[in-house]
């Protein structure tokens, strides 16, 4: 008889930290200590709190252990599972914003979870994603059964319209409206496509859902197929997501075996099947027309719209494209109703949103909050604030397509319209936090380098225009900026935004426009003062020794790779700026804080 369940995260993050080896060692140790028949090891998807992985939770107590290693397994088994004693040293020692700490034995009681509402992530970290029975036990495929036996396609679409759900992949187009367009298109063949081509730097929301709850996506695609009259679906997923790909294939095979995909589902005469297609990592294939072209086996390039995919999409047939997070919400909306969903979020942005919280933040991980939650709540109440006592400077939302939000907008509610109003966008949900040590000109350059590299090159504004903007940014950060460069950047950015063919090019200028809007003084410092305020841009940085603090220990001169530091023992040292390469080795070596970068 099973008396305890040990849940171990086996998402990509924890797997890279050794969670698979931990699960194997745990299974072997349970056998060794005669507990194999009493304790079940469950490999789940991501729990969300990636900063503390690998994570292990033991039920029925709900004890939460963080940063577990393979070496900890014998003690966990002998103390907790055999003797019922909590291993205190593995319990999370949570640091409060006031500097105090306390032990937290239950994951849901951490500050990371208190303000979250997990809808799209409801099963991640709860079930074994490779066992269809565990999904079914939590009302899995019940929504599909309901629509096939109790509702007409038109009623399903109306329910989506009434719920107010908007697409979670970018611009936030109403999902029900997209479905209605495809349903009205006349054709004997239609398609449902799941966009799992998650290409934003620092984004891992869709990957985690696919790894932790793949059946939710399959069920939603079948529901969408019924609503628009499609009998076939494709999931376009990055080949760089091997765990997600493996679990999707397992889920598809299981659903077919159970008769939940394929012919005559629920004996209703409805047929629907799903296939996987792998992307090779091209960011532009996140744009729906480029994605569909790639599925067809052609070069992934966008096409002008109209016609929109709902009229003429995959293989020239009516097609709807929804992203992973959007689909993960569908079964719950069917079961709980549109009125329930509308109670969550804001007037124009219903439901929750998943963010991949990263950068200069204490609690790195996946966060799901009701729309309308402020940026301050996400960063401080959930994210635990900025490490090392640093000041918050900006947050980048929407990845390369989004903008940088400064401290003055920390209390902005996070929803589609509010973000657009301050020069950013929701995007797929990447949220990168920056502190006082970040240079905003360098940040704009980083994201522009990404979009230049990822541009398909089909249209001139994106192919040439983004390259010209990058040339100007390189010029500014290398100390060669001149009067008029800011105006050139603004002119180019607005031209590209208005004339590029697809979403990649149209949004590529956003990081530049937002940083110019809120951090124009940093651009001006680079150009007119030949100074990087954050000390990031090496060509403009100046490393100096504070005479009053220097003890003359010679540690800095011994570590300098170019011999730029000179001075006698026990006497203040100096740096020859003509030789200094700004590597920072001397700063790291100095124990007295006598060397600074300006």
XYZ file of C-alpha atoms in Angstrom:
598
model
C 0.000 0.000 0.000
C 1.340 3.431 -0.997
C 1.569 5.777 2.013
C 3.828 8.481 0.531
C 4.337 10.084 -2.834
C 7.617 11.803 -3.645
C 7.263 14.334 -6.454
C 10.473 15.259 -8.234
C 10.669 17.978 -10.874
C 11.767 16.544 -14.210
C 11.361 19.644 -16.348
C 14.315 20.918 -18.368
C 15.663 23.170 -15.607
C 15.770 20.557 -12.863
C 16.854 17.837 -15.303
C 19.899 19.911 -16.154
C 20.627 20.067 -12.413
C 20.511 16.300 -11.982
C 16.895 15.517 -11.057
C 16.809 12.364 -13.216
C 19.787 10.933 -11.325
C 18.111 11.921 -8.044
C 14.928 10.053 -8.995
C 16.949 6.966 -9.940
C 18.954 7.103 -6.707
C 15.744 7.527 -4.710
C 14.173 4.470 -6.303
C 17.257 2.384 -5.528
C 17.484 3.661 -1.941
C 13.812 2.874 -1.305
C 14.444 -0.710 -2.403
C 17.526 -0.921 -0.208
C 15.609 0.236 2.867
C 12.527 -1.877 2.139
C 10.192 1.009 1.306
C 9.641 0.394 -2.411
C 6.098 -0.913 -1.823
C 5.131 2.024 0.400
C 6.588 5.026 -1.391
C 5.926 6.017 -5.016
C 8.332 8.236 -6.918
C 6.567 10.606 -9.346
C 8.499 12.563 -11.969
C 6.514 15.727 -12.667
C 6.862 18.807 -14.793
C 8.198 22.168 -13.607
C 7.063 23.458 -10.200
C 7.886 26.996 -11.294
C 10.456 28.020 -8.700
C 13.443 27.288 -10.919
C 15.899 29.220 -8.737
C 15.625 26.479 -6.076
C 15.766 23.383 -8.270
C 15.999 20.455 -8.155
C 12.815 20.485 -6.075
C 11.320 17.519 -4.222
C 7.929 17.472 -2.474
C 6.847 14.638 -0.196
C 3.144 13.953 0.313
C 0.887 13.654 2.266
C 2.861 16.110 4.428
C 3.605 18.418 1.502
C 7.169 18.968 2.703
C 9.152 20.994 0.209
C 12.886 20.383 -0.228
C 14.990 22.639 -2.451
C 18.342 22.292 -4.202
C 18.347 18.564 -3.547
C 21.391 16.556 -4.651
C 21.934 12.871 -5.239
C 24.003 12.754 -2.040
C 20.949 13.905 -0.022
C 18.825 10.903 -1.010
C 19.916 8.388 1.700
C 19.200 10.921 4.452
C 15.792 11.834 2.997
C 14.815 8.167 2.870
C 16.154 7.155 6.286
C 15.040 10.265 8.158
C 11.869 11.499 6.471
C 10.371 8.511 4.706
C 11.374 5.895 7.297
C 11.354 7.818 10.586
C 9.056 10.713 9.763
C 11.608 13.406 10.593
C 11.915 16.442 8.325
C 15.440 17.052 7.026
C 15.692 20.654 8.195
C 18.831 21.555 6.253
C 17.031 20.932 2.946
C 13.976 23.010 3.848
C 13.942 26.335 1.976
C 15.347 29.232 4.000
C 13.314 32.087 2.555
C 14.782 35.569 2.693
C 12.247 38.307 3.292
C 12.402 41.773 1.759
C 13.227 43.175 5.205
C 16.362 41.017 5.328
C 15.068 38.414 7.789
C 14.752 34.717 6.913
C 12.402 31.896 7.834
C 12.056 28.208 7.056
C 9.220 27.374 4.659
C 8.246 23.710 4.551
C 5.337 23.995 2.070
C 5.885 25.233 -1.482
C 2.501 26.966 -1.612
C 3.407 29.019 1.463
C 6.456 30.636 -0.152
C 6.191 34.280 -1.151
C 6.724 33.051 -4.712
C 3.339 31.306 -4.733
C 1.103 33.420 -2.513
C -0.100 35.856 -5.182
C -0.122 33.409 -8.057
C -3.184 31.824 -9.669
C -2.198 28.749 -11.646
C -4.639 28.018 -14.465
C -2.483 27.244 -17.491
C 0.082 25.714 -15.108
C -2.513 23.962 -12.929
C -1.144 20.448 -13.513
C 2.550 21.294 -13.865
C 4.379 19.861 -10.886
C 1.222 18.008 -9.833
C 0.948 15.028 -12.204
C 3.241 12.675 -14.067
C 2.947 14.082 -17.607
C 3.732 10.684 -19.107
C 0.667 9.040 -17.507
C -2.641 9.835 -19.207
C -4.591 8.359 -16.280
C -3.248 11.067 -13.967
C -4.486 13.756 -16.354
C -7.874 12.059 -16.633
C -8.091 11.826 -12.821
C -8.021 15.647 -12.721
C -10.943 16.023 -15.173
C -8.745 15.543 -18.211
C -10.657 15.093 -21.503
C -13.910 15.816 -19.674
C -14.198 19.121 -21.544
C -13.753 17.339 -24.885
C -16.451 14.856 -23.929
C -18.759 17.712 -22.971
C -18.426 19.636 -26.237
C -18.783 16.505 -28.388
C -21.885 15.206 -26.607
C -23.641 18.326 -25.330
C -22.665 21.305 -27.501
C -22.776 22.384 -31.124
C -19.668 23.880 -32.768
C -21.368 27.276 -32.787
C -22.018 27.022 -29.044
C -18.342 26.254 -28.382
C -17.253 29.311 -30.341
C -19.816 31.501 -28.590
C -18.509 30.260 -25.239
C -14.989 31.316 -26.241
C -16.281 34.727 -27.312
C -18.197 35.137 -24.057
C -15.135 34.222 -21.987
C -13.109 37.080 -23.456
C -9.931 35.001 -23.736
C -7.287 36.590 -25.930
C -4.317 34.880 -27.552
C -1.370 34.514 -25.192
C 1.254 34.442 -27.926
C 1.694 38.100 -28.767
C -0.815 40.733 -29.825
C -3.726 39.305 -27.824
C -6.235 38.732 -30.630
C -9.569 37.373 -29.309
C -9.475 33.583 -29.553
C -13.206 33.136 -30.127
C -13.133 35.607 -33.004
C -10.269 33.751 -34.678
C -12.190 30.477 -34.348
C -15.365 32.048 -35.736
C -13.546 33.266 -38.861
C -12.249 29.754 -39.568
C -15.621 28.182 -38.860
C -17.279 30.463 -41.426
C -14.711 29.628 -44.102
C -16.117 27.042 -46.493
C -13.795 24.100 -47.171
C -13.801 20.320 -46.943
C -10.437 20.465 -45.125
C -9.360 22.648 -42.206
C -6.484 22.591 -39.738
C -5.708 23.431 -36.124
C -2.101 24.422 -35.425
C -0.392 24.843 -32.069
C 2.422 27.380 -32.137
C 5.073 26.010 -29.756
C 7.934 27.825 -31.477
C 9.030 29.716 -28.393
C 11.968 31.810 -29.535
C 12.212 34.819 -27.199
C 15.473 34.938 -25.232
C 14.705 33.973 -21.637
C 11.230 32.579 -22.391
C 10.280 29.067 -21.314
C 6.538 29.213 -20.569
C 5.306 27.037 -23.430
C 8.116 24.521 -22.988
C 7.177 24.012 -19.343
C 3.494 23.471 -20.141
C 4.347 20.924 -22.836
C 6.726 19.150 -20.459
C 4.349 19.204 -17.497
C 0.847 18.934 -18.987
C 0.892 17.904 -22.669
C -2.600 16.380 -22.664
C -4.172 19.786 -21.896
C -2.874 21.037 -25.250
C -4.041 17.938 -27.128
C -7.513 18.162 -25.592
C -7.821 21.849 -26.461
C -6.735 21.260 -30.053
C -9.415 18.596 -30.449
C -12.002 21.003 -29.027
C -10.857 23.674 -31.478
C -11.041 21.154 -34.317
C -14.638 20.352 -33.455
C -15.513 24.050 -33.236
C -14.192 25.006 -36.688
C -14.789 21.710 -38.523
C -11.189 20.462 -38.697
C -10.096 16.837 -38.477
C -6.332 17.342 -38.333
C -3.880 19.300 -36.215
C -0.171 20.060 -36.082
C 2.038 21.048 -33.168
C 5.009 23.062 -34.389
C 7.575 22.635 -31.631
C 11.251 23.521 -31.375
C 13.573 20.570 -31.885
C 15.705 22.109 -29.091
C 12.976 21.012 -26.648
C 13.751 17.268 -26.479
C 11.833 16.618 -23.240
C 8.752 18.437 -24.543
C 8.937 16.556 -27.855
C 9.260 13.206 -26.100
C 6.328 13.849 -23.766
C 4.145 15.183 -26.560
C 4.728 12.024 -28.572
C 3.969 9.853 -25.550
C 0.777 11.833 -24.920
C -0.338 11.573 -28.552
C 0.247 7.812 -28.538
C -1.667 7.406 -25.265
C -4.575 9.545 -26.449
C -4.834 7.483 -29.623
C -4.754 4.271 -27.603
C -7.591 5.540 -25.388
C -9.645 6.647 -28.394
C -9.319 10.328 -27.490
C -7.567 11.081 -30.780
C -8.278 9.412 -34.094
C -11.594 8.144 -35.458
C -15.050 8.415 -33.908
C -13.992 10.090 -30.646
C -16.483 9.416 -27.817
C -18.565 7.504 -30.403
C -19.809 10.790 -31.825
C -18.488 10.423 -35.365
C -15.948 13.197 -34.790
C -12.472 12.467 -36.169
C -9.357 14.352 -35.137
C -5.661 13.506 -35.072
C -2.482 15.446 -34.276
C 1.023 15.372 -35.750
C 4.306 16.871 -34.578
C 6.484 19.077 -36.733
C 9.881 20.285 -35.567
C 11.270 23.782 -35.952
C 14.997 24.369 -36.406
C 15.142 27.416 -34.150
C 14.278 30.264 -36.540
C 12.719 33.069 -34.495
C 10.713 34.280 -37.494
C 8.816 30.976 -37.516
C 6.976 32.163 -34.443
C 5.062 34.414 -36.854
C 2.057 32.394 -37.957
C 2.409 32.657 -41.738
C 6.120 31.766 -41.570
C 5.284 28.876 -39.238
C 2.697 27.478 -41.644
C 5.134 27.772 -44.537
C 7.701 25.829 -42.514
C 5.197 23.045 -41.753
C 4.649 22.751 -45.502
C 8.362 21.985 -45.875
C 9.352 25.338 -47.338
C 11.663 28.085 -46.123
C 10.064 29.750 -43.111
C 9.180 33.190 -44.471
C 6.148 35.352 -43.655
C 3.498 36.285 -46.192
C 1.401 39.426 -46.519
C -2.025 39.356 -44.891
C -4.830 39.231 -46.018
C -5.652 36.531 -46.717
C -5.410 35.508 -43.088
C -4.773 31.869 -42.127
C -8.389 31.493 -40.971
C -9.338 31.901 -44.651
C -6.275 30.517 -46.405
C -3.629 28.944 -44.200
C -1.853 25.588 -44.065
C -1.737 23.942 -47.506
C -4.074 26.709 -48.681
C -6.880 25.627 -46.329
C -8.616 27.492 -43.447
C -6.404 27.234 -40.367
C -6.357 28.526 -36.818
C -3.038 29.049 -35.028
C -3.061 29.254 -31.227
C -0.114 29.194 -28.893
C 0.448 26.672 -26.099
C -0.686 28.842 -23.200
C -3.902 29.867 -24.948
C -4.799 26.231 -25.547
C -3.945 25.211 -21.978
C -6.768 27.468 -20.747
C -9.476 26.103 -23.065
C -10.550 22.906 -21.198
C -11.090 24.817 -17.951
C -13.165 27.490 -19.674
C -15.375 24.755 -21.119
C -15.841 23.049 -17.743
C -16.157 26.110 -15.486
C -17.871 28.440 -17.915
C -17.141 31.850 -19.436
C -18.534 33.757 -16.446
C -15.949 32.124 -14.163
C -13.129 33.098 -16.515
C -14.365 36.665 -16.833
C -14.123 37.161 -13.068
C -10.328 36.850 -13.396
C -8.217 39.678 -14.783
C -9.250 43.109 -16.040
C -12.111 44.443 -18.131
C -10.294 43.981 -21.447
C -7.737 41.317 -20.462
C -9.417 38.285 -18.933
C -7.776 35.376 -17.131
C -4.176 34.925 -16.081
C -0.794 35.290 -17.772
C 2.304 33.148 -17.399
C 5.660 34.938 -17.265
C 9.175 33.574 -17.406
C 10.771 35.710 -14.718
C 14.511 36.070 -15.193
C 17.462 38.427 -15.072
C 18.403 40.354 -11.925
C 15.752 38.769 -9.705
C 15.926 36.580 -6.587
C 13.253 34.045 -7.550
C 13.883 33.039 -11.139
C 11.101 30.889 -12.546
C 7.611 30.610 -13.985
C 4.974 32.954 -12.606
C 1.241 32.875 -13.368
C -0.818 35.804 -12.124
C -4.222 37.349 -12.864
C -4.124 39.984 -15.570
C -3.900 43.372 -13.901
C -1.305 42.338 -11.337
C 1.251 45.135 -11.131
C 4.854 44.864 -12.171
C 5.857 45.764 -8.603
C 3.915 42.797 -7.196
C 5.548 40.412 -9.644
C 9.083 41.670 -9.022
C 8.993 42.205 -5.265
C 6.119 40.184 -3.773
C 6.610 37.136 -5.997
C 10.110 37.523 -7.405
C 11.677 38.417 -4.061
C 13.207 41.659 -5.288
C 16.614 42.504 -6.728
C 19.614 40.563 -5.328
C 22.559 42.145 -3.521
C 20.663 45.259 -2.496
C 20.733 46.699 -6.013
C 18.120 49.130 -7.304
C 15.527 48.142 -9.895
C 16.150 49.910 -13.189
C 13.896 48.375 -15.833
C 11.982 45.299 -16.902
C 11.845 44.036 -20.459
C 8.525 42.438 -21.395
C 7.794 40.714 -24.674
C 11.401 39.798 -25.470
C 12.962 41.351 -28.608
C 9.474 42.477 -29.621
C 8.769 44.337 -26.402
C 9.995 47.363 -24.568
C 11.791 48.329 -21.377
C 9.616 49.523 -18.496
C 11.327 51.943 -16.054
C 10.872 52.247 -12.277
C 8.322 55.050 -12.703
C 5.900 52.477 -14.135
C 6.387 49.754 -11.501
C 2.744 50.101 -10.467
C 1.423 49.613 -13.988
C -1.090 46.746 -14.158
C 0.162 44.040 -16.471
C -2.391 43.624 -19.245
C -2.406 44.017 -23.017
C -3.574 47.622 -23.214
C -1.606 49.021 -20.263
C 1.668 47.659 -21.611
C 1.010 49.037 -25.089
C 0.281 52.456 -23.568
C 3.746 52.660 -21.992
C 5.615 51.473 -25.088
C 5.922 47.758 -24.391
C 3.809 44.686 -25.095
C 2.769 41.415 -23.488
C 4.357 39.209 -26.118
C 4.578 35.563 -25.197
C 5.528 36.367 -21.605
C 9.252 36.812 -21.143
C 9.993 39.215 -18.284
C 13.645 40.166 -17.827
C 14.527 42.299 -14.802
C 17.466 44.730 -14.895
C 19.214 46.599 -12.106
C 21.405 49.683 -11.812
C 24.378 47.856 -13.314
C 22.674 47.425 -16.697
C 23.339 49.850 -19.545
C 20.109 50.475 -21.425
C 21.881 51.326 -24.675
C 23.676 47.994 -24.437
C 20.361 46.238 -23.698
C 18.783 47.756 -26.820
C 21.811 46.629 -28.818
C 21.560 43.090 -27.411
C 17.958 42.641 -28.510
C 18.568 44.282 -31.875
C 21.524 41.958 -32.516
C 19.106 39.085 -31.952
C 16.482 40.357 -34.385
C 19.085 41.219 -37.032
C 20.416 37.682 -36.785
C 16.917 36.167 -36.884
C 15.499 38.280 -39.716
C 14.492 36.089 -42.666
C 15.617 38.881 -45.017
C 12.492 38.837 -47.133
C 11.548 42.506 -46.734
C 13.872 45.481 -47.097
C 12.801 47.457 -43.987
C 13.701 44.564 -41.705
C 16.712 43.234 -43.621
C 18.420 46.589 -44.179
C 16.777 48.873 -41.637
C 17.538 46.820 -38.530
C 21.142 46.423 -39.688
C 21.498 50.205 -40.031
C 20.077 50.718 -36.536
C 22.547 48.189 -35.169
C 25.406 49.998 -36.920
C 24.431 53.210 -35.141
C 24.180 51.474 -31.758
C 27.599 49.876 -32.250
C 28.959 53.296 -33.114
C 27.455 54.834 -29.961
C 28.614 52.088 -27.567
C 32.139 52.095 -29.015
C 32.576 55.780 -28.197
C 32.103 57.125 -31.723
C 28.561 58.445 -31.388
C 27.867 61.907 -32.724
C 25.209 64.559 -32.822
C 22.196 63.421 -34.880
C 22.551 59.683 -34.152
C 19.550 59.637 -31.820
C 17.369 61.321 -34.429
C 18.522 58.828 -37.070
C 17.641 55.944 -34.757
C 14.162 57.335 -34.146
C 13.516 57.921 -37.847
C 14.676 54.433 -38.811
C 12.752 52.795 -35.970
C 9.451 54.454 -36.863
C 9.908 53.716 -40.585
C 10.622 50.021 -39.962
C 7.726 49.757 -37.522
C 5.343 51.093 -40.143
C 6.604 49.217 -43.200
C 8.048 45.796 -42.277
C 6.209 42.768 -43.609
C 5.666 40.749 -40.422
C 5.578 41.022 -36.649
C 9.309 40.414 -36.267
C 10.255 43.501 -38.261
C 7.344 45.639 -37.063
C 8.290 45.107 -33.409
C 12.094 44.992 -33.764
C 12.426 48.760 -33.042
C 10.488 48.514 -29.745
C 13.521 48.061 -27.444
C 15.161 51.097 -29.044
C 12.068 53.284 -28.953
C 11.295 52.419 -25.332
C 14.856 52.970 -24.109
C 14.999 56.280 -25.987
C 11.701 57.231 -24.378
C 12.736 56.479 -20.802
C 16.546 56.436 -20.811
C 17.439 59.085 -23.375
C 19.964 60.547 -20.927
C 22.047 57.362 -21.205
C 22.215 57.697 -24.988
C 23.243 61.328 -24.588
C 25.935 60.419 -22.039
C 27.381 57.893 -24.482
C 27.369 60.346 -27.377
C 28.227 63.718 -25.845
C 30.149 62.794 -22.682
C 31.768 59.634 -24.079
C 30.677 57.917 -20.886
C 28.648 54.780 -20.093
C 26.832 55.582 -16.815
C 26.573 51.896 -15.903
C 30.193 51.185 -16.827
C 29.164 48.357 -19.145
C 30.403 49.565 -22.522
C 34.132 48.806 -22.393
C 35.161 51.422 -24.918
C 33.649 54.118 -22.687
C 34.455 52.648 -19.303
C 37.218 53.971 -17.097
C 38.669 51.872 -14.296
C 40.335 53.930 -11.586
C 41.970 53.348 -8.221
C 40.689 55.366 -5.255
C 43.880 56.640 -3.659
C 42.514 56.812 -0.081
C 41.378 53.173 -0.174
C 44.397 51.606 -1.890
C 46.665 49.709 0.558
C 49.427 49.067 -1.940
C 49.074 45.292 -1.627
C 50.071 44.861 -5.322
C 47.340 42.229 -5.912
C 45.847 44.283 -8.727
C 49.124 44.797 -10.569
C 49.919 41.087 -10.350
C 46.594 40.102 -11.924
C 46.518 42.755 -14.676
C 47.071 40.921 -17.998
C 48.519 43.953 -19.816
C 50.687 45.518 -17.127
C 48.594 48.672 -16.924
C 48.870 49.022 -13.115
C 51.983 50.326 -11.389
C 52.995 51.382 -7.880
C 55.225 50.561 -4.939
C 54.406 48.200 -2.088
C 52.230 49.892 0.560
C 51.803 52.906 -1.728
C 48.685 53.843 -3.779
C 48.760 52.343 -7.282
C 47.706 53.968 -10.554
C 46.246 52.669 -13.818
C 47.654 53.675 -17.200
C 44.425 54.322 -19.136
C 46.203 53.962 -22.492
C 47.041 50.342 -21.660
C 43.917 49.333 -19.699
C 41.615 46.935 -21.578
C 38.798 47.252 -18.998
C 38.739 43.512 -18.296
C 37.810 44.067 -14.641
C 40.266 41.502 -13.270
C 41.709 44.083 -10.871
C 38.234 44.947 -9.523
C 37.552 41.298 -8.723
C 40.936 40.874 -7.058
C 40.898 43.988 -4.857
C 39.766 43.174 -1.295
C 39.453 46.798 -0.213
C 36.962 48.167 -2.759
C 39.618 50.572 -3.967
C 39.098 49.955 -7.691
C 35.948 51.130 -9.447
C 34.597 51.242 -12.970
C 32.989 54.516 -14.038
